[in-house]
PDB file of C-alpha atoms in Angstrom:
ATOM      1  CA  UNK A   1     122.615 -47.898-139.425  1.00 49.00           C
ATOM      2  CA  UNK A   2     125.949 -46.921-137.848  1.00 51.00           C
ATOM      3  CA  UNK A   3     124.234 -46.625-134.460  1.00 48.00           C
ATOM      4  CA  UNK A   4     122.910 -50.176-134.789  1.00 48.00           C
ATOM      5  CA  UNK A   5     126.358 -51.347-135.928  1.00 50.00           C
ATOM      6  CA  UNK A   6     128.052 -49.672-132.945  1.00 47.00           C
ATOM      7  CA  UNK A   7     125.520 -51.249-130.597  1.00 43.00           C
ATOM      8  CA  UNK A   8     126.093 -54.666-132.163  1.00 46.00           C
ATOM      9  CA  UNK A   9     129.860 -54.327-131.883  1.00 49.00           C
ATOM     10  CA  UNK A  10     129.622 -53.020-128.341  1.00 43.00           C
ATOM     11  CA  UNK A  11     127.185 -55.395-126.691  1.00 43.00           C
ATOM     12  CA  UNK A  12     127.034 -58.526-128.825  1.00 48.00           C
ATOM     13  CA  UNK A  13     128.731 -61.213-126.739  1.00 47.00           C
ATOM     14  CA  UNK A  14     130.856 -63.812-128.520  1.00 52.00           C
ATOM     15  CA  UNK A  15     128.560 -66.612-127.364  1.00 64.00           C
ATOM     16  CA  UNK A  16     129.438 -68.900-130.268  1.00 76.00           C
ATOM     17  CA  UNK A  17     133.140 -68.472-129.573  1.00 80.00           C
ATOM     18  CA  UNK A  18     132.655 -69.023-125.854  1.00 84.00           C
ATOM     19  CA  UNK A  19     130.777 -72.211-126.665  1.00 86.00           C
ATOM     20  CA  UNK A  20     133.551 -73.413-129.011  1.00 87.00           C
ATOM     21  CA  UNK A  21     136.207 -72.795-126.385  1.00 90.00           C
ATOM     22  CA  UNK A  22     134.072 -74.470-123.695  1.00 90.00           C
ATOM     23  CA  UNK A  23     133.601 -77.467-125.980  1.00 92.00           C
ATOM     24  CA  UNK A  24     137.352 -77.691-126.646  1.00 93.00           C
ATOM     25  CA  UNK A  25     138.094 -77.472-122.923  1.00 93.00           C
ATOM     26  CA  UNK A  26     135.577 -80.232-122.227  1.00 94.00           C
ATOM     27  CA  UNK A  27     137.101 -82.453-124.917  1.00 95.00           C
ATOM     28  CA  UNK A  28     140.797 -81.765-124.294  1.00 96.00           C
ATOM     29  CA  UNK A  29     141.006 -80.278-120.795  1.00 94.00           C
ATOM     30  CA  UNK A  30     144.190 -78.432-119.935  1.00 93.00           C
ATOM     31  CA  UNK A  31     145.787 -79.405-123.262  1.00 94.00           C
ATOM     32  CA  UNK A  32     143.913 -76.428-124.765  1.00 93.00           C
ATOM     33  CA  UNK A  33     144.684 -72.904-123.622  1.00 93.00           C
ATOM     34  CA  UNK A  34     142.355 -70.739-125.689  1.00 92.00           C
ATOM     35  CA  UNK A  35     141.731 -67.022-125.792  1.00 92.00           C
ATOM     36  CA  UNK A  36     138.843 -65.122-127.366  1.00 90.00           C
ATOM     37  CA  UNK A  37     139.618 -61.620-128.634  1.00 90.00           C
ATOM     38  CA  UNK A  38     136.844 -59.333-129.825  1.00 86.00           C
ATOM     39  CA  UNK A  39     137.435 -56.082-131.686  1.00 84.00           C
ATOM     40  CA  UNK A  40     136.363 -52.933-129.833  1.00 84.00           C
ATOM     41  CA  UNK A  41     136.434 -54.927-126.599  1.00 88.00           C
ATOM     42  CA  UNK A  42     139.897 -56.534-126.455  1.00 91.00           C
ATOM     43  CA  UNK A  43     141.640 -54.394-129.085  1.00 91.00           C
ATOM     44  CA  UNK A  44     140.889 -51.118-130.854  1.00 91.00           C
ATOM     45  CA  UNK A  45     143.451 -51.136-133.662  1.00 93.00           C
ATOM     46  CA  UNK A  46     145.853 -53.384-135.546  1.00 94.00           C
ATOM     47  CA  UNK A  47     148.796 -52.542-133.281  1.00 95.00           C
ATOM     48  CA  UNK A  48     146.835 -53.702-130.218  1.00 95.00           C
ATOM     49  CA  UNK A  49     145.784 -56.870-132.071  1.00 95.00           C
ATOM     50  CA  UNK A  50     149.417 -57.542-132.978  1.00 96.00           C
ATOM     51  CA  UNK A  51     150.481 -57.075-129.339  1.00 96.00           C
ATOM     52  CA  UNK A  52     147.691 -59.399-128.174  1.00 95.00           C
ATOM     53  CA  UNK A  53     148.753 -62.122-130.628  1.00 95.00           C
ATOM     54  CA  UNK A  54     152.461 -61.729-129.858  1.00 95.00           C
ATOM     55  CA  UNK A  55     151.884 -61.926-126.105  1.00 95.00           C
ATOM     56  CA  UNK A  56     149.592 -64.968-126.317  1.00 95.00           C
ATOM     57  CA  UNK A  57     151.637 -66.869-128.951  1.00 93.00           C
ATOM     58  CA  UNK A  58     148.773 -68.971-130.355  1.00 94.00           C
ATOM     59  CA  UNK A  59     149.365 -72.340-132.000  1.00 92.00           C
ATOM     60  CA  UNK A  60     146.151 -71.939-134.027  1.00 93.00           C
ATOM     61  CA  UNK A  61     144.242 -68.793-134.957  1.00 94.00           C
ATOM     62  CA  UNK A  62     140.532 -69.056-135.653  1.00 91.00           C
ATOM     63  CA  UNK A  63     138.664 -66.084-137.059  1.00 90.00           C
ATOM     64  CA  UNK A  64     134.870 -65.769-137.158  1.00 86.00           C
ATOM     65  CA  UNK A  65     133.359 -63.241-139.518  1.00 83.00           C
ATOM     66  CA  UNK A  66     130.184 -61.979-141.140  1.00 84.00           C
ATOM     67  CA  UNK A  67     129.754 -61.163-144.838  1.00 84.00           C
ATOM     68  CA  UNK A  68     129.265 -57.509-143.917  1.00 83.00           C
ATOM     69  CA  UNK A  69     132.832 -57.397-142.548  1.00 84.00           C
ATOM     70  CA  UNK A  70     134.546 -59.295-145.381  1.00 88.00           C
ATOM     71  CA  UNK A  71     136.940 -56.469-146.365  1.00 89.00           C
ATOM     72  CA  UNK A  72     138.041 -55.996-142.751  1.00 88.00           C
ATOM     73  CA  UNK A  73     138.398 -59.780-142.441  1.00 91.00           C
ATOM     74  CA  UNK A  74     140.742 -60.140-145.438  1.00 94.00           C
ATOM     75  CA  UNK A  75     142.910 -57.146-144.440  1.00 94.00           C
ATOM     76  CA  UNK A  76     143.149 -58.444-140.868  1.00 93.00           C
ATOM     77  CA  UNK A  77     144.035 -61.971-141.986  1.00 95.00           C
ATOM     78  CA  UNK A  78     146.782 -60.617-144.273  1.00 95.00           C
ATOM     79  CA  UNK A  79     148.304 -58.713-141.358  1.00 95.00           C
ATOM     80  CA  UNK A  80     148.020 -61.679-138.992  1.00 96.00           C
ATOM     81  CA  UNK A  81     149.738 -63.903-141.563  1.00 95.00           C
ATOM     82  CA  UNK A  82     152.566 -61.371-141.770  1.00 94.00           C
ATOM     83  CA  UNK A  83     152.939 -61.399-137.963  1.00 94.00           C
ATOM     84  CA  UNK A  84     152.690 -65.194-137.463  1.00 91.00           C
ATOM     85  CA  UNK A  85     153.674 -66.972-140.655  1.00 87.00           C
ATOM     86  CA  UNK A  86     153.693 -70.591-139.459  1.00 89.00           C
ATOM     87  CA  UNK A  87     150.425 -70.716-137.474  1.00 92.00           C
ATOM     88  CA  UNK A  88     147.352 -72.266-139.138  1.00 93.00           C
ATOM     89  CA  UNK A  89     144.604 -69.680-139.711  1.00 94.00           C
ATOM     90  CA  UNK A  90     141.115 -71.152-139.691  1.00 93.00           C
ATOM     91  CA  UNK A  91     138.055 -69.182-140.795  1.00 93.00           C
ATOM     92  CA  UNK A  92     134.536 -69.770-139.556  1.00 89.00           C
ATOM     93  CA  UNK A  93     131.204 -68.039-139.185  1.00 86.00           C
ATOM     94  CA  UNK A  94     128.468 -66.996-141.611  1.00 86.00           C
ATOM     95  CA  UNK A  95     130.809 -65.453-144.209  1.00 87.00           C
ATOM     96  CA  UNK A  96     133.093 -68.484-144.184  1.00 86.00           C
ATOM     97  CA  UNK A  97     130.152 -70.869-144.416  1.00 85.00           C
ATOM     98  CA  UNK A  98     128.412 -69.084-147.273  1.00 88.00           C
ATOM     99  CA  UNK A  99     131.489 -68.060-149.292  1.00 90.00           C
ATOM    100  CA  UNK A 100     134.084 -70.677-148.368  1.00 91.00           C
ATOM    101  CA  UNK A 101     135.239 -71.009-152.006  1.00 90.00           C
ATOM    102  CA  UNK A 102     135.978 -67.263-152.129  1.00 91.00           C
ATOM    103  CA  UNK A 103     137.684 -67.324-148.737  1.00 92.00           C
ATOM    104  CA  UNK A 104     139.921 -70.231-149.755  1.00 92.00           C
ATOM    105  CA  UNK A 105     141.240 -68.110-152.619  1.00 91.00           C
ATOM    106  CA  UNK A 106     142.798 -65.912-149.929  1.00 93.00           C
ATOM    107  CA  UNK A 107     146.309 -67.400-149.599  1.00 92.00           C
ATOM    108  CA  UNK A 108     146.396 -66.459-145.917  1.00 94.00           C
ATOM    109  CA  UNK A 109     143.584 -68.849-144.946  1.00 94.00           C
ATOM    110  CA  UNK A 110     144.486 -72.487-144.380  1.00 93.00           C
ATOM    111  CA  UNK A 111     141.067 -73.996-143.656  1.00 93.00           C
ATOM    112  CA  UNK A 112     137.386 -73.121-143.399  1.00 94.00           C
ATOM    113  CA  UNK A 113     135.071 -74.677-140.833  1.00 92.00           C
ATOM    114  CA  UNK A 114     131.582 -74.742-142.318  1.00 88.00           C
ATOM    115  CA  UNK A 115     128.348 -74.622-140.350  1.00 75.00           C
ATOM    116  CA  UNK A 116     128.240 -74.394-136.562  1.00 70.00           C
ATOM    117  CA  UNK A 117     131.539 -76.153-136.365  1.00 79.00           C
ATOM    118  CA  UNK A 118     132.070 -77.368-132.803  1.00 87.00           C
ATOM    119  CA  UNK A 119     132.522 -81.009-133.830  1.00 90.00           C
ATOM    120  CA  UNK A 120     134.581 -80.107-136.901  1.00 91.00           C
ATOM    121  CA  UNK A 121     136.741 -77.591-135.043  1.00 91.00           C
ATOM    122  CA  UNK A 122     137.251 -79.958-132.109  1.00 93.00           C
ATOM    123  CA  UNK A 123     138.297 -82.813-134.368  1.00 94.00           C
ATOM    124  CA  UNK A 124     140.651 -80.507-136.277  1.00 94.00           C
ATOM    125  CA  UNK A 125     142.257 -79.245-133.056  1.00 94.00           C
ATOM    126  CA  UNK A 126     142.739 -82.842-131.918  1.00 96.00           C
ATOM    127  CA  UNK A 127     144.416 -83.775-135.205  1.00 96.00           C
ATOM    128  CA  UNK A 128     146.682 -80.715-135.008  1.00 94.00           C
ATOM    129  CA  UNK A 129     147.689 -81.588-131.425  1.00 94.00           C
ATOM    130  CA  UNK A 130     148.389 -85.183-132.490  1.00 95.00           C
ATOM    131  CA  UNK A 131     150.611 -83.797-135.261  1.00 93.00           C
ATOM    132  CA  UNK A 132     152.801 -81.759-132.844  1.00 90.00           C
ATOM    133  CA  UNK A 133     151.014 -78.487-133.639  1.00 89.00           C
ATOM    134  CA  UNK A 134     151.180 -78.753-137.421  1.00 91.00           C
ATOM    135  CA  UNK A 135     148.298 -79.178-139.834  1.00 92.00           C
ATOM    136  CA  UNK A 136     147.913 -82.864-140.648  1.00 94.00           C
ATOM    137  CA  UNK A 137     148.253 -84.245-144.185  1.00 93.00           C
ATOM    138  CA  UNK A 138     145.483 -83.630-146.690  1.00 93.00           C
ATOM    139  CA  UNK A 139     144.317 -87.249-146.396  1.00 94.00           C
ATOM    140  CA  UNK A 140     143.643 -86.719-142.678  1.00 95.00           C
ATOM    141  CA  UNK A 141     141.934 -83.366-143.310  1.00 94.00           C
ATOM    142  CA  UNK A 142     139.670 -84.952-145.938  1.00 92.00           C
ATOM    143  CA  UNK A 143     138.269 -87.271-143.255  1.00 93.00           C
ATOM    144  CA  UNK A 144     136.993 -84.368-141.109  1.00 93.00           C
ATOM    145  CA  UNK A 145     133.374 -83.551-142.056  1.00 91.00           C
ATOM    146  CA  UNK A 146     132.498 -79.859-142.366  1.00 92.00           C
ATOM    147  CA  UNK A 147     136.007 -78.769-143.311  1.00 92.00           C
ATOM    148  CA  UNK A 148     136.923 -77.027-146.572  1.00 93.00           C
ATOM    149  CA  UNK A 149     140.488 -76.479-147.791  1.00 91.00           C
ATOM    150  CA  UNK A 150     142.644 -76.364-150.896  1.00 90.00           C
ATOM    151  CA  UNK A 151     144.871 -79.460-151.182  1.00 88.00           C
ATOM    152  CA  UNK A 152     148.523 -78.620-150.571  1.00 80.00           C
ATOM    153  CA  UNK A 153     149.722 -79.413-154.092  1.00 75.00           C
ATOM    154  CA  UNK A 154     147.268 -76.830-155.446  1.00 73.00           C
ATOM    155  CA  UNK A 155     147.914 -74.353-152.624  1.00 64.00           C
ATOM    156  CA  UNK A 156     151.690 -74.484-153.162  1.00 56.00           C
ATOM    157  CA  UNK A 157     151.185 -72.724-156.495  1.00 53.00           C
ATOM    158  CA  UNK A 158     150.043 -69.694-154.481  1.00 51.00           C
ATOM    159  CA  UNK A 159     152.621 -69.857-151.666  1.00 48.00           C
ATOM    160  CA  UNK A 160     154.526 -66.837-152.984  1.00 42.00           C
ATOM    161  CA  UNK A 161     151.613 -64.630-151.906  1.00 43.00           C
ATOM    162  CA  UNK A 162     152.498 -65.230-148.265  1.00 37.00           C
ATOM    163  CA  UNK A 163     155.672 -63.226-148.725  1.00 36.00           C
ATOM    164  CA  UNK A 164     153.813 -59.946-149.428  1.00 34.00           C
ATOM    165  CA  UNK A 165     154.654 -57.215-146.936  1.00 35.00           C
ATOM    166  CA  UNK A 166     152.079 -54.631-145.941  1.00 35.00           C
ATOM    167  CA  UNK A 167     154.082 -51.435-146.391  1.00 38.00           C
ATOM    168  CA  UNK A 168     151.810 -49.414-144.104  1.00 38.00           C
ATOM    169  CA  UNK A 169     152.931 -51.685-141.239  1.00 40.00           C
ATOM    170  CA  UNK A 170     156.616 -50.832-141.551  1.00 39.00           C
ATOM    171  CA  UNK A 171     158.379 -48.085-139.607  1.00 42.00           C
ATOM    172  CA  UNK A 172     160.130 -45.382-141.609  1.00 36.00           C
TER     173      UNK A 172
END
């Protein structure tokens, strides 16, 4: 099993992510400067992921995940939220599609793109760009098919969770 997992992680190309980025570039041209980062290919640990994010300075972070990697996903998202507090984090992929209600309970996730997502993700990116890089109002988000989120008035009850520090990430 671990051999198959290592092979999957080592050779599985991010074709879905490449397609999403290609679609965004076709729709928005040079207004989108995207980067795909794959674990075990572009980074091997959390420190390298942090350096990658800090050097790229993304305006939006999208994370694709499988159910099998859900624990890794939630730990990684918590760290990313600590590193870049004000950037929307959007989840997608099989885990996000099948368990979007569970994922939205994670206070570090802003939105979930359900299904394949290229139309949904593209429309969302366009709305974010039109809103000077910020997530649009809930009324605008509600008009985007295939998007799941917790309305802001409900989410604000959980905003204190975003202030949690991961103690293992601090220097002594």
